[in-house]
C-alpha positions as semicolon CSV with decimal commas, in nm:
position;residue;x (nm);y (nm);z (nm)
1;K;2,929;0,434;1,202
2;T;2,923;0,446;0,824
3;V;3,302;0,413;0,805
4;S;3,283;0,097;1,016
5;H;3,080;-0,062;0,734
6;E;3,292;0,075;0,449
7;W;3,629;0,009;0,616
8;P;3,581;-0,318;0,813
9;E;3,955;-0,381;0,859
10;V;3,988;-0,061;1,067
11;F;3,859;-0,019;1,423
12;C;3,593;0,255;1,412
13;R;3,381;0,373;1,701
14;S;3,133;0,656;1,748
15;I;3,154;0,819;2,094
16;D;2,854;1,023;2,207
17;V;2,957;1,245;2,499
18;S;2,740;1,463;2,719
19;N;2,825;1,834;2,711
20;K;2,820;1,825;3,093
21;L;3,159;1,650;3,096
22;A;3,480;1,852;3,117
23;A;3,735;1,856;2,832
24;D;3,998;1,658;3,025
25;K;3,740;1,390;3,108
26;I;3,640;1,364;2,741
27;A;4,006;1,333;2,638
28;T;4,046;1,041;2,881
29;I;3,731;0,877;2,748
30;V;3,856;0,897;2,388
31;A;4,194;0,751;2,486
32;D;4,027;0,467;2,680
33;E;3,799;0,384;2,388
34;L;4,092;0,373;2,145
35;L;4,261;0,115;2,369
36;D;3,948;-0,096;2,431
37;V;4,025;-0,465;2,377
38;D;3,661;-0,536;2,291
39;S;3,621;-0,393;1,941
40;S;3,274;-0,540;1,883
41;F;3,097;-0,211;1,967
42;N;3,089;0,060;1,703
43;E;2,889;0,301;1,918
44;V;2,915;0,406;2,285
45;A;2,784;0,696;2,492
46;Y;2,890;0,875;2,813
47;D;2,710;1,102;3,053
48;T;2,757;1,189;3,421
49;E;2,636;0,839;3,518
50;G;2,900;0,656;3,312
51;R;2,934;0,450;2,995
52;F;2,647;0,312;2,788
53;T;2,635;0,067;2,497
54;L;2,351;-0,039;2,271
55;V;2,153;-0,351;2,359
56;G;1,931;-0,519;2,101
57;E;1,574;-0,596;2,196
58;K;1,348;-0,802;1,970
59;T;1,013;-0,636;1,910
60;N;0,740;-0,588;1,652
61;S;0,771;-0,223;1,555
62;Y;0,434;-0,226;1,379
63;S;0,264;-0,300;1,712
64;L;0,418;0,005;1,881
65;T;0,121;0,233;1,817
66;A;-0,062;0,471;2,046
67;G;-0,346;0,252;2,166
68;N;-0,586;0,152;1,890
69;S;-0,559;0,477;1,696
70;I;-0,503;0,299;1,361
71;D;-0,790;0,105;1,204
72;S;-0,958;0,045;0,868
73;D;-1,093;0,402;0,867
74;S;-0,745;0,556;0,901
75;V;-0,627;0,747;0,595
76;F;-0,252;0,782;0,539
77;L;-0,099;1,033;0,301
78;V;0,227;0,869;0,192
79;S;0,497;1,048;-0,007
80;G;0,720;0,809;-0,197
81;G;0,490;0,528;-0,088
82;A;0,437;0,352;-0,421
83;K;0,792;0,232;-0,472
84;G;1,095;0,115;-0,278
85;V;1,125;0,064;0,096
86;T;0,832;0,297;0,179
87;A;0,601;0,075;-0,025
88;H;0,707;-0,229;0,180
89;C;0,621;-0,039;0,501
90;V;0,281;0,065;0,367
91;I;0,198;-0,292;0,261
92;E;0,284;-0,416;0,612
93;I;0,058;-0,151;0,769
94;A;-0,219;-0,259;0,530
95;K;-0,177;-0,618;0,648
96;Q;-0,202;-0,510;1,011
97;Y;-0,486;-0,257;0,992
98;Q;-0,651;-0,268;0,643
99;A;-0,621;0,111;0,634
100;K;-0,655;0,351;0,339
101;F;-0,358;0,506;0,161
102;I;-0,308;0,802;-0,070
103;L;0,025;0,734;-0,239
104;L;0,213;1,036;-0,374
105;G;0,496;1,010;-0,623
106;R;0,670;1,198;-0,901
107;S;0,614;0,923;-1,159
108;V;0,308;0,949;-1,381
109;F;0,113;0,626;-1,348
110;D;-0,045;0,476;-1,659
111;E;-0,197;0,128;-1,640
112;N;-0,165;0,088;-2,017
113;E;0,187;-0,017;-2,111
114;P;0,332;0,071;-2,452
115;S;0,290;-0,216;-2,697
116;W;0,667;-0,268;-2,735
117;A;0,694;-0,358;-2,362
118;N;0,401;-0,600;-2,340
119;G;0,493;-0,937;-2,193
120;I;0,862;-0,852;-2,147
121;T;0,976;-0,889;-1,785
122;D;1,353;-0,916;-1,822
123;E;1,514;-0,571;-1,798
124;V;1,782;-0,646;-2,059
125;A;1,518;-0,767;-2,303
126;L;1,311;-0,459;-2,220
127;K;1,601;-0,232;-2,315
128;K;1,645;-0,420;-2,643
129;A;1,275;-0,378;-2,715
130;A;1,304;-0,006;-2,641
131;M;1,594;0,019;-2,885
132;Q;1,387;-0,150;-3,154
133;A;1,096;0,085;-3,085
134;L;1,323;0,387;-3,120
135;I;1,470;0,257;-3,444
136;A;1,121;0,181;-3,581
137;S;1,022;0,543;-3,510
138;G;1,327;0,667;-3,700
139;D;1,513;0,776;-3,387
140;K;1,868;0,690;-3,279
141;P;1,867;0,458;-2,972
142;T;2,118;0,630;-2,743
143;P;2,160;0,500;-2,384
144;V;1,985;0,810;-2,245
145;K;1,686;0,770;-2,478
146;V;1,658;0,398;-2,401
147;T;1,659;0,477;-2,028
148;H;1,385;0,737;-2,078
149;F;1,178;0,470;-2,254
150;V;1,235;0,194;-1,999
151;R;1,219;0,386;-1,670
152;P;0,847;0,479;-1,687
153;V;0,756;0,118;-1,770
154;L;0,945;-0,016;-1,467
155;A;0,800;0,258;-1,245
156;N;0,446;0,179;-1,363
157;R;0,491;-0,189;-1,289
158;E;0,622;-0,123;-0,937
159;I;0,335;0,115;-0,861
160;A;0,082;-0,140;-0,991
161;Q;0,239;-0,414;-0,778
162;T;0,217;-0,195;-0,466
163;L;-0,149;-0,109;-0,528
164;S;-0,229;-0,478;-0,583
165;A;-0,043;-0,582;-0,266
166;I;-0,231;-0,326;-0,054
167;K;-0,562;-0,444;-0,199
168;A;-0,468;-0,809;-0,137
169;A;-0,390;-0,719;0,226
170;G;-0,739;-0,579;0,272
171;G;-0,646;-0,211;0,245
172;Q;-0,745;0,055;-0,006
173;A;-0,502;0,271;-0,204
174;Q;-0,496;0,527;-0,480
175;Y;-0,189;0,673;-0,647
176;V;-0,148;1,032;-0,761
177;A;0,145;1,210;-0,923
178;A;0,243;1,528;-0,740
179;D;0,549;1,725;-0,635
180;V;0,574;1,715;-0,254
181;T;0,768;2,044;-0,258
182;N;0,467;2,220;-0,412
183;S;0,175;2,247;-0,168
184;E;-0,071;2,356;-0,436
185;S;0,021;2,054;-0,649
186;V;-0,031;1,819;-0,353
187;N;-0,362;1,977;-0,250
188;N;-0,505;1,958;-0,600
189;A;-0,395;1,597;-0,642
190;V;-0,523;1,457;-0,313
191;K;-0,851;1,650;-0,273
192;P;-1,065;1,413;-0,487
193;I;-0,930;1,110;-0,297
194;I;-0,987;1,274;0,043
195;D;-1,347;1,335;-0,064
196;A;-1,375;0,958;-0,123
197;F;-1,158;0,819;0,159
198;G;-1,215;1,077;0,433
199;E;-0,983;1,324;0,605
200;V;-0,614;1,237;0,634
201;S;-0,537;1,099;0,980
202;G;-0,165;1,029;0,934
203;I;0,130;1,130;0,716
204;I;0,423;0,908;0,619
205;H;0,703;1,098;0,444
206;G;0,926;0,861;0,250
207;A;1,004;1,060;-0,064
208;G;1,359;1,123;-0,169
209;V;1,612;1,100;-0,447
210;L;1,876;0,834;-0,389
211;A;2,222;0,992;-0,399
212;D;2,427;0,773;-0,169
213;K;2,793;0,687;-0,230
214;F;3,099;0,577;-0,036
215;I;3,264;0,839;0,184
């Protein structure tokens, strides 16, 4: 399925076959799929009942909850929830239910920006300002050092935007820095917020380090 996106000029199809089918039957299925004149499908499946293809159905995924189990008293522990796609999901849940969120991340959040970054929104200009700050401190502005200066500023801004968006949606949120692979670190970080918000009623795990590339 990934190859079909990366290599659009080639006919690619994923065939999901039940283990109840015999080897000769599977061989016939593969041959038939290779010769299919309709190349619009990139995924099909077979079991003892026959061939299946995906059919799109429009729905609101945020409404697919178990009854009314989510409300303004719900407390979600969200790893990776302050930045990226997970943050967008959390903001949408806040709009729907005005719930409470404990956002976990690796970045250390500091509302006070360094003076050299104040008022600079353009990333290129921000890098130039970081270079000037390094030079002013007597340091050599290498690309790695500039990145180390700029990255926390951008992370802080994104975290602040997420917290503001959740608040604007009627929800409540606090951010804490913790390593999700270290249970003691997580427990120590979230305990004071649980004391204020109440017991965690749901967990959303969205943490990860982006390492994607073409096949």
